[in-house]
Short mmCIF file of C-alpha atoms in Angstrom, two decimals:
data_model
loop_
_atom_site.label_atom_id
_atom_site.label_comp_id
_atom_site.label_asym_id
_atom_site.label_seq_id
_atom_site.Cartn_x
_atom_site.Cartn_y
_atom_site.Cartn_z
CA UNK G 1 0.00 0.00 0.00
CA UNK G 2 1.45 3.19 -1.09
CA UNK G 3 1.46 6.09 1.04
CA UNK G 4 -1.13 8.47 -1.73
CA UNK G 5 -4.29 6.26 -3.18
CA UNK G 6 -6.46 8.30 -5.46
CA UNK G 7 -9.84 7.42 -5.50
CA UNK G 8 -12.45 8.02 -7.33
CA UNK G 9 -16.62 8.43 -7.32
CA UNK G 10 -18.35 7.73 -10.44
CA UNK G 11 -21.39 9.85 -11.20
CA UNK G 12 -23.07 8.11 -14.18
CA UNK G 13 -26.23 7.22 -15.08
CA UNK G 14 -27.18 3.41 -15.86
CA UNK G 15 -28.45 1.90 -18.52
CA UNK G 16 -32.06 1.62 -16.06
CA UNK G 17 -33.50 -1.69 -16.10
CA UNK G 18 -30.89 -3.37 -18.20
CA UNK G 19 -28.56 -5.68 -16.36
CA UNK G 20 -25.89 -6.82 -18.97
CA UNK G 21 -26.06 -3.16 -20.81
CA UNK G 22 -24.82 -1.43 -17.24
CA UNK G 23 -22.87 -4.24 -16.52
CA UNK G 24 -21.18 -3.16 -19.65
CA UNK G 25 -21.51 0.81 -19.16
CA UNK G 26 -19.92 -0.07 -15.41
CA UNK G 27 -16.46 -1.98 -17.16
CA UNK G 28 -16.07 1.11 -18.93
CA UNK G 29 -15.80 3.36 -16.59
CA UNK G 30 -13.62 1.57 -14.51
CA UNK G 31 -11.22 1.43 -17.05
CA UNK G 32 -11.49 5.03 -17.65
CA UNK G 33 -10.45 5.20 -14.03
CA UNK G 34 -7.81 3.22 -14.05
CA UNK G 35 -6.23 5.19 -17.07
CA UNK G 36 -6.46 7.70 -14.90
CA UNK G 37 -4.59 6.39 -12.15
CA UNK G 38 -7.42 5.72 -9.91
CA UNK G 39 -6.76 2.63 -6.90
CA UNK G 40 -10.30 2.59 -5.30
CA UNK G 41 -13.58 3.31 -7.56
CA UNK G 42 -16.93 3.54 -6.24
CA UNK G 43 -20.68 3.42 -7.77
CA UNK G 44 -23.80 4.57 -6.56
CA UNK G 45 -26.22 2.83 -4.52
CA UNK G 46 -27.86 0.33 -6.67
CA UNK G 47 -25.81 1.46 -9.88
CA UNK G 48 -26.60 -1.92 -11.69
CA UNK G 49 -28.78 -1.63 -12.94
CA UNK G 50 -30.88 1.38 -11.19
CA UNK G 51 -32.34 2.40 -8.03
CA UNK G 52 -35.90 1.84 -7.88
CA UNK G 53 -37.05 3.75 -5.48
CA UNK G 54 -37.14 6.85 -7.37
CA UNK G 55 -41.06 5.70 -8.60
CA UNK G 56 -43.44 4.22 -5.25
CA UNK G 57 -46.12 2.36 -6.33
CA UNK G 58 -49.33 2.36 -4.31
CA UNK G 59 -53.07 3.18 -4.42
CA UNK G 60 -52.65 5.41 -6.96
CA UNK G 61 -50.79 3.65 -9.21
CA UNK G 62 -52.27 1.68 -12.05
CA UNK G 63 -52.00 -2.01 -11.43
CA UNK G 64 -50.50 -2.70 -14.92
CA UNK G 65 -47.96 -0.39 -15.24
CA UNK G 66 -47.04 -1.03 -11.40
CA UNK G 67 -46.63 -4.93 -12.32
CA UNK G 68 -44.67 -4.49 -15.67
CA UNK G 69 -41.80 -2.07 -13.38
CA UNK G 70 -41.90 -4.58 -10.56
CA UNK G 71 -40.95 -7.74 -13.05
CA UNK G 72 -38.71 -5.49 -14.90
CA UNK G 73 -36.39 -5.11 -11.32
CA UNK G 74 -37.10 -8.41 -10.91
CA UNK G 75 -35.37 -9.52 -14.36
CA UNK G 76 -32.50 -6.74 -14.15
CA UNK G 77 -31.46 -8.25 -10.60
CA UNK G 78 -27.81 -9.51 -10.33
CA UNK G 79 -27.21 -13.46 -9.29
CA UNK G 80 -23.54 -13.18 -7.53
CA UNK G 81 -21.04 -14.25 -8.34
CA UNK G 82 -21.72 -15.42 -11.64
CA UNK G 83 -23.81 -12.04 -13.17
CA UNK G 84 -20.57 -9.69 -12.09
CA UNK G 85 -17.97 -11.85 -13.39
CA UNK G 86 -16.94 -8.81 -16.12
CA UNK G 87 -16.89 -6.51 -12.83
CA UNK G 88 -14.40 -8.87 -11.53
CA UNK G 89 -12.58 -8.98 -14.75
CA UNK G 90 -12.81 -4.68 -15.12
CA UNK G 91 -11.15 -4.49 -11.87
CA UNK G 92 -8.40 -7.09 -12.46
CA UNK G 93 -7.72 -5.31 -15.69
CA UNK G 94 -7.28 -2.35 -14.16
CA UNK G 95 -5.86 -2.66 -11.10
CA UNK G 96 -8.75 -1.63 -9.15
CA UNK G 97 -10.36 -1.64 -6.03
CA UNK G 98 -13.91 -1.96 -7.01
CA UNK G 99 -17.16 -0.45 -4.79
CA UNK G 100 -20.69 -1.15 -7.13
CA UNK G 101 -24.02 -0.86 -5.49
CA UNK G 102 -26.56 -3.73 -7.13
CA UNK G 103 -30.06 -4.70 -6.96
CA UNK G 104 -29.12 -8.61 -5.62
CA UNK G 105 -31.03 -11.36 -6.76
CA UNK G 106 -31.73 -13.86 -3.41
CA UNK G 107 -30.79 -17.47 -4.74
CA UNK G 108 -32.54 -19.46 -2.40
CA UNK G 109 -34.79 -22.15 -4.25
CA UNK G 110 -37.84 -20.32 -4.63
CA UNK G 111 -37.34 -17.53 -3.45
CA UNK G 112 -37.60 -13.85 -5.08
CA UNK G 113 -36.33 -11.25 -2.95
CA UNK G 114 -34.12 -8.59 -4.02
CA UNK G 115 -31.15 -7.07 -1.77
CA UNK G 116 -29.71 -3.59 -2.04
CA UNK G 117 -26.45 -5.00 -1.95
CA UNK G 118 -22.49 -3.28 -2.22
CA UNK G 119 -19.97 -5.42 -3.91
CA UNK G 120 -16.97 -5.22 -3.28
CA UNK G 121 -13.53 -6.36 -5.75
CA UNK G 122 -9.71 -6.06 -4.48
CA UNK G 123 -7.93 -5.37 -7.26
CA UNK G 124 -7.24 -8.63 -8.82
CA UNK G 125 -10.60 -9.50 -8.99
CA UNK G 126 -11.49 -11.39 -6.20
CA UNK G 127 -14.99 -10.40 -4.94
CA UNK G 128 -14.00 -9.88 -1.00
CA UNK G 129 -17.03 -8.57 0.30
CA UNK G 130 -20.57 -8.75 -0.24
CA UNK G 131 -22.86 -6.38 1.94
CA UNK G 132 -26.24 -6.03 2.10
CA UNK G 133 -28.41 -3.24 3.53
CA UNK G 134 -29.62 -3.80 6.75
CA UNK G 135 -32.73 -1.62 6.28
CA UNK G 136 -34.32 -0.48 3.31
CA UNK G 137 -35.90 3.32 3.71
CA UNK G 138 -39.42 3.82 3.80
CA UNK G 139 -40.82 2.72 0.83
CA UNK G 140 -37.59 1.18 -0.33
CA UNK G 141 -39.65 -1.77 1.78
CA UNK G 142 -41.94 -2.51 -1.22
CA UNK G 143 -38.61 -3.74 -3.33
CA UNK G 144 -35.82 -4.40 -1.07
CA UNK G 145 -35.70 -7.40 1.41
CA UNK G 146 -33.43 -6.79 4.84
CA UNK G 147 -30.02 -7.34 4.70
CA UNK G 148 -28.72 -10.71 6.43
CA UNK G 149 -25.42 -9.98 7.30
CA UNK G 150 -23.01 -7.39 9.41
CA UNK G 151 -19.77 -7.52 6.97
CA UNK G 152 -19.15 -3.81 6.31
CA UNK G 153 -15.30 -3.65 6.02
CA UNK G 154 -13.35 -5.38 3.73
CA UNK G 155 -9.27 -6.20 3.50
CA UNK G 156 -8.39 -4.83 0.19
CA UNK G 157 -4.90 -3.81 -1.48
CA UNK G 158 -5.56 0.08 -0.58
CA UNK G 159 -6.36 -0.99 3.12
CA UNK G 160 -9.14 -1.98 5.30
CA UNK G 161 -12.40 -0.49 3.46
CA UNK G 162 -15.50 -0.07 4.64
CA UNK G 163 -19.44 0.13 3.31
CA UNK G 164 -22.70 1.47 4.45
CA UNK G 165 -25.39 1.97 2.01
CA UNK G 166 -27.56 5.11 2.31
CA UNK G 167 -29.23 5.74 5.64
CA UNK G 168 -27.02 3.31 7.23
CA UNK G 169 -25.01 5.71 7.40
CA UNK G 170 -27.34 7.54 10.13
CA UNK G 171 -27.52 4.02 12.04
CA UNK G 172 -25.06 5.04 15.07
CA UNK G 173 -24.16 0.90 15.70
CA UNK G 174 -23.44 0.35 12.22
CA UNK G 175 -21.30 3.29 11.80
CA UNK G 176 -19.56 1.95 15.14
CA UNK G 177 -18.91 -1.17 13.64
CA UNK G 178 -17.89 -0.05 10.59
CA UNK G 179 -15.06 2.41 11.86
CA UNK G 180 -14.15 -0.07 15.23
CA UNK G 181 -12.75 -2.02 12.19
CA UNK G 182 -10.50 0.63 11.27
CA UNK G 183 -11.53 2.30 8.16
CA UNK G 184 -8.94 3.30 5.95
CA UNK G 185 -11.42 4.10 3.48
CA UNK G 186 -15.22 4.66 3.89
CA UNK G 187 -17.47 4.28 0.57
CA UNK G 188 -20.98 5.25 1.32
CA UNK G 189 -23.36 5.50 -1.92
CA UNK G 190 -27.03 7.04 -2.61
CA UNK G 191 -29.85 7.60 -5.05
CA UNK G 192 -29.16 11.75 -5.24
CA UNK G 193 -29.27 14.46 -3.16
CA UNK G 194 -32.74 15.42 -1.35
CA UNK G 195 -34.28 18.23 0.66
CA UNK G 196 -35.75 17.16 4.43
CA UNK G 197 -38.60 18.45 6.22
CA UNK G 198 -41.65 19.57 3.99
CA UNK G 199 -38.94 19.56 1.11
CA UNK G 200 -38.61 15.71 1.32
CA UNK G 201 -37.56 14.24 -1.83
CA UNK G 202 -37.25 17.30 -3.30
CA UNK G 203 -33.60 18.32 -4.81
CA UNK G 204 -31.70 19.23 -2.67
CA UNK G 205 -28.45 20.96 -4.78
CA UNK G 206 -26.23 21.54 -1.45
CA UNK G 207 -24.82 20.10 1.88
CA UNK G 208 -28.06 21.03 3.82
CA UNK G 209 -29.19 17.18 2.36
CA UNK G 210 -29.45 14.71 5.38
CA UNK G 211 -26.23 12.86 3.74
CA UNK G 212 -23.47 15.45 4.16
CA UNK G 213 -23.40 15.52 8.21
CA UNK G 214 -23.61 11.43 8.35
CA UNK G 215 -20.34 11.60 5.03
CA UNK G 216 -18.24 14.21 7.46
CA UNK G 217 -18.87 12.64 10.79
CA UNK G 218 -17.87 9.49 9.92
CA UNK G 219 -14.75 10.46 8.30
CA UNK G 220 -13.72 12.45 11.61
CA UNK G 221 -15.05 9.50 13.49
CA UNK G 222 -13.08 6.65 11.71
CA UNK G 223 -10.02 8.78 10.70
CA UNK G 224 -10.86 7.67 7.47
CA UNK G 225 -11.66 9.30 3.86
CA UNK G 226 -15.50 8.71 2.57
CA UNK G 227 -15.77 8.85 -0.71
CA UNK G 228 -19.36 9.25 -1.71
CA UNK G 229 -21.18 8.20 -4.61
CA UNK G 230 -24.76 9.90 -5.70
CA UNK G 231 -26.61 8.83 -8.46
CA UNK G 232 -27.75 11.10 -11.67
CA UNK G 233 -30.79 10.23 -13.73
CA UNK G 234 -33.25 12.15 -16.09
CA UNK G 235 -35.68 10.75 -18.01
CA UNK G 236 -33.80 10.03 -21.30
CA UNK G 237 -31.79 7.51 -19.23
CA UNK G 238 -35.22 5.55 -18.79
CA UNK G 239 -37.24 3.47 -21.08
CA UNK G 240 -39.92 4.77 -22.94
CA UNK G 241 -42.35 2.97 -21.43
CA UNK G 242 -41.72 3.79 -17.80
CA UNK G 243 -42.17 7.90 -18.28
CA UNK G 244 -45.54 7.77 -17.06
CA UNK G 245 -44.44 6.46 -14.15
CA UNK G 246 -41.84 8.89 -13.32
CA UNK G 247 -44.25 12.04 -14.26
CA UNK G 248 -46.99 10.90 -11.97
CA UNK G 249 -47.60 12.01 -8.70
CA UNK G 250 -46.09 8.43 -7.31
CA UNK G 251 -42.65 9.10 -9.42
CA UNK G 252 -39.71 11.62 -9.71
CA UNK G 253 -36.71 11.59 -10.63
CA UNK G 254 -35.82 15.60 -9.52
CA UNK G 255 -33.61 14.14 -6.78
CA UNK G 256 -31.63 11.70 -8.26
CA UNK G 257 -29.25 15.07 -9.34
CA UNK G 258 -25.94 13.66 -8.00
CA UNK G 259 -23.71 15.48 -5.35
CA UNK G 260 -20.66 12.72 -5.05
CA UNK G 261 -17.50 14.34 -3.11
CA UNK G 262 -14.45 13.19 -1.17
CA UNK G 263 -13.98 13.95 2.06
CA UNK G 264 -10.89 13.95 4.59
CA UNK G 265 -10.15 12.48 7.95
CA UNK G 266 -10.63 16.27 9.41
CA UNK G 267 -14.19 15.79 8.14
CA UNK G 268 -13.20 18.42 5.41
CA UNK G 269 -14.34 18.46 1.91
CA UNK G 270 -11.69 17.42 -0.50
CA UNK G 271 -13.36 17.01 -3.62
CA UNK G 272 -17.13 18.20 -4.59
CA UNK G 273 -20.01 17.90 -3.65
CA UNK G 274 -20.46 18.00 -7.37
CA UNK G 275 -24.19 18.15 -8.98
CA UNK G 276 -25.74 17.59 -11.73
CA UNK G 277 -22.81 16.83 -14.10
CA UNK G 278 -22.32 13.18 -15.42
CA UNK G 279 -18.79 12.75 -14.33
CA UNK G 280 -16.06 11.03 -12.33
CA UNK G 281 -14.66 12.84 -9.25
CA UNK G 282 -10.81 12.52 -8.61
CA UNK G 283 -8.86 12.64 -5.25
CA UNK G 284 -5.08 12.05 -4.20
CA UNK G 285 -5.96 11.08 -0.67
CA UNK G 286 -2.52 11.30 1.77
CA UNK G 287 -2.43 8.69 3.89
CA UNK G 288 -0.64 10.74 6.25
CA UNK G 289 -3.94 12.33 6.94
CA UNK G 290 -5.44 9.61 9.28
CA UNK G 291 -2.12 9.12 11.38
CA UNK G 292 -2.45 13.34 12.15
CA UNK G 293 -6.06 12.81 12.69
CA UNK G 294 -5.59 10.02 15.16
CA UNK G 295 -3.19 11.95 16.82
CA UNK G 296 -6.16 14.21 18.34
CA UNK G 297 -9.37 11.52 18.06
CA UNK G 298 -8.72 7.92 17.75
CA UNK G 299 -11.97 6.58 18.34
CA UNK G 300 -10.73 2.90 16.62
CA UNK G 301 -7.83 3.65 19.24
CA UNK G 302 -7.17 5.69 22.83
CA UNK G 303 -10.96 7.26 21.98
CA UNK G 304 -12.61 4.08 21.93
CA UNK G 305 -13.07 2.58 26.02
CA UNK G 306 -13.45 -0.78 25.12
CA UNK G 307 -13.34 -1.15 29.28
CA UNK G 308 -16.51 0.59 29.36
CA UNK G 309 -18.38 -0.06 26.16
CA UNK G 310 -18.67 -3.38 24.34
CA UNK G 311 -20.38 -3.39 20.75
CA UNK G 312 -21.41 -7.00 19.26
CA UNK G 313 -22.19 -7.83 16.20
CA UNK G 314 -23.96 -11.18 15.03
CA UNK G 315 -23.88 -12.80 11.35
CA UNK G 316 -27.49 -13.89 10.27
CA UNK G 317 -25.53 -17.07 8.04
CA UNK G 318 -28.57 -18.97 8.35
CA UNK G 319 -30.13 -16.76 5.75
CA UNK G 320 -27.70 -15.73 3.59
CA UNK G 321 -28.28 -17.39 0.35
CA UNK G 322 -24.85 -19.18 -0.01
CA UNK G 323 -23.99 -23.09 -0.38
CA UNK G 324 -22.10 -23.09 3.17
CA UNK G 325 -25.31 -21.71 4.98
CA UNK G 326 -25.79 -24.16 8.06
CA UNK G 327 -29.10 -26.12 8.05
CA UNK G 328 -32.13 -24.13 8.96
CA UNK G 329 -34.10 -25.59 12.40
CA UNK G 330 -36.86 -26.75 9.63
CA UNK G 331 -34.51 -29.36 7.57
CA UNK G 332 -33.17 -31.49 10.74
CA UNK G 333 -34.07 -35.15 10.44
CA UNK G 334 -35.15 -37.65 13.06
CA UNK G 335 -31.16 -38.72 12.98
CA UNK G 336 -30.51 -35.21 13.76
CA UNK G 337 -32.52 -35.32 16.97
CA UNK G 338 -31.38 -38.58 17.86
CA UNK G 339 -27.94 -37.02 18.10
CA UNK G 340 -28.78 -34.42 19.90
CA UNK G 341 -30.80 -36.37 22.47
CA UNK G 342 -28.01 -38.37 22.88
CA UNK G 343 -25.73 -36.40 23.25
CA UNK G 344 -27.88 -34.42 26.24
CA UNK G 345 -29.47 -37.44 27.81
CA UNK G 346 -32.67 -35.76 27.08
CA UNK G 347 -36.21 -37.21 25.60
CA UNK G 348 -36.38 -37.08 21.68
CA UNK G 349 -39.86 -35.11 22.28
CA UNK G 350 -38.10 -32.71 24.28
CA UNK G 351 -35.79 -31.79 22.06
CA UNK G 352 -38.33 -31.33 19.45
CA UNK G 353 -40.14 -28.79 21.37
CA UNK G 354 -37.01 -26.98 21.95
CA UNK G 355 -36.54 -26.92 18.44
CA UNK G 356 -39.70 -25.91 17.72
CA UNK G 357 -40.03 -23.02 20.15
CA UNK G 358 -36.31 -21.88 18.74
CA UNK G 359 -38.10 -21.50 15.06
CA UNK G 360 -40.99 -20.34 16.65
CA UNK G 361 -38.55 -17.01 17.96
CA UNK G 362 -36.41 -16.76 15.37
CA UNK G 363 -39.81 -16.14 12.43
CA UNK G 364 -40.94 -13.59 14.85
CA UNK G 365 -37.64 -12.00 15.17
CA UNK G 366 -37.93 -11.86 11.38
CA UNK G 367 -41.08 -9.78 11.00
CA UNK G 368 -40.61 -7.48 14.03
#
């Protein structure tokens, strides 16, 4: 690791709704990164292959053209590993860190849900890190399933980077997970820039958006540099037949007007915020920076009172859709029980109440 890494925040519209064409779109502006010189590139939230939430279907939405955008997310969903293979391959070509926000595809036999989900590539291509958002915002509910897992920082060949997705990044324990890992790097990514208040989802062309306190305090916080990634979209990036949508009272796409910037482990503004412009935003970030930082608030270090505060986090692998997930309560056999009444001198039927009251706990924990 060298002791400059300039990273960079890609403001670019996808190709909206089309899963190989952004794919594609993505590749090439990583390379044009990495001609550049860049070590760490990040996407917007949901970059591949477009943030949904932008139109909110509802009551007063017609049913058919509701249906037809609800399928087409569906269909434009990534399956990891083997739909972001050419990510992997972009990033190995170019000797890139890679950040891309996805709409993730749950591969669990029959099931359909769709993650907001950060990927994340070291630079020869290995996919390290694969983090999904813990809570989709307000009526991000009606296409986004809750994330299943607690991995926000990553080993990567530019340091320890770490991920939070939107409003995460107002979530005060994942933000103190996140930088109690020691952030070198913070990539945080959203759908715009929007006003608050009566001006909700409004644009918001300036740091009074929510986003800009949660971007600074975390990089003072973790001594680390955020680099932030906002979306841009107008309606000429959108399929013909979804303009309705996006010009009725249930859709807009005002906000989604950008506003990526760098910032430094001073919680200073090294780069944007930039709006608007379809671009890619540059920064040398010193490394020097977080030592000097540290020097006055080390929160990962002397700050931090581990004697007095204790922060735990706990992996939900039972539901993340992967091969090596253990065996839900559901799936044990009679052999299983056996075992375990065995092993605990304990009556079969015992057991299987146990079991069942455990399943019974962890569905409602599900839906609370």
């Amino acid at each position: 690791m060298t002791d400059t890494v300039r990273v960079a925040a890609v403001q670019q519209p996808p190709v909206f709704f089309d899963r190989e064409a952004t794919i594609e779109r993505a590749c090439e502006l990583v390379e044009t990164a990495g001609r550049q010189g860049a070590d760490l590139v990040a996407f917007p939230e949901s970059y591949v292959a477009g943030y949904p939430g932008y139109y909110t279907p509802g009551p007063a939405a017609d049913a058919d053209e509701q249906s037809a955008y609800l399928l087409a997310l569906q269909e434009s969903a990534v399956r990891v590993p083997q739909d972001v293979e050419p990510l992997a391959a972009a990033a190995d070509d170019s000797d890139v860190v890679l950040v891309v926000g996805c709409n993730e595809r749950d591969q669990r036999p029959g099931s359909e849900t769709i993650y907001n989900t950060n990927l994340v590539f070291d630079s020869d291509g290995t996919l390290v890190g694969r983090h999904r958002k813990l809570v989709p915002t307000f009526t991000e509910r009606l296409y986004w399933g809750r994330g299943d897992d607690t991995d926000v920082v990553f080993e990567t060949d530019v340091g320890r980077v770490g991920t939070l997705i939107c409003w995460e990044n107002h979530m005060p324990l994942a933000r103190a997970h996140a930088l109690h890992q020691g952030e070198t790097f913070h990539v945080c990514n959203w759908p715009g820039s929007w006003g608050t208040g009566e001006r909700y989802l409004e644009a918001e062309r300036s740091t009074d958006c929510d986003c800009y306190p949660a971007i600074r305090e975390q990089a003072f916080s973790a001594n680390a540099f955020v680099v932030s990634a906002h979306a841009v979209l107008d309606p000429a990036d959108v399929p013909d037949r979804f303009h309705a949508l996006f010009e009725s009272e249930c859709g807009s796409l005002e906000w989604a007007c950008g506003g990526s910037c760098v910032v430094d482990p001073f919680g200073q503004y090294v780069a944007g915020p930039v709006f608007d412009d379809r671009t890619i935003l540059y920064h040398d970030c010193d490394l020097e920076k977080r030592q000097l930082a540290a020097v006055e608030f080390d929160q990962p270090g002397h700050y931090s009172r581990d004697d007095v505060f204790d922060l735990q986090a706990s992996n939900r692998d039972d539901v993340v859709s992967s091969p090596d997930s253990p065996t839900p309560l559901s799936d044990l056999t009679d052999e299983d029980v056996a075992l375990v009444s065995d092993r605990l001198e304990e009556d079969p039927d015992r057991i299987r109440e146990i079991l069942g009251a455990l399943a019974d706990v962890r569905e409602d924990r599900a839906y609370q």
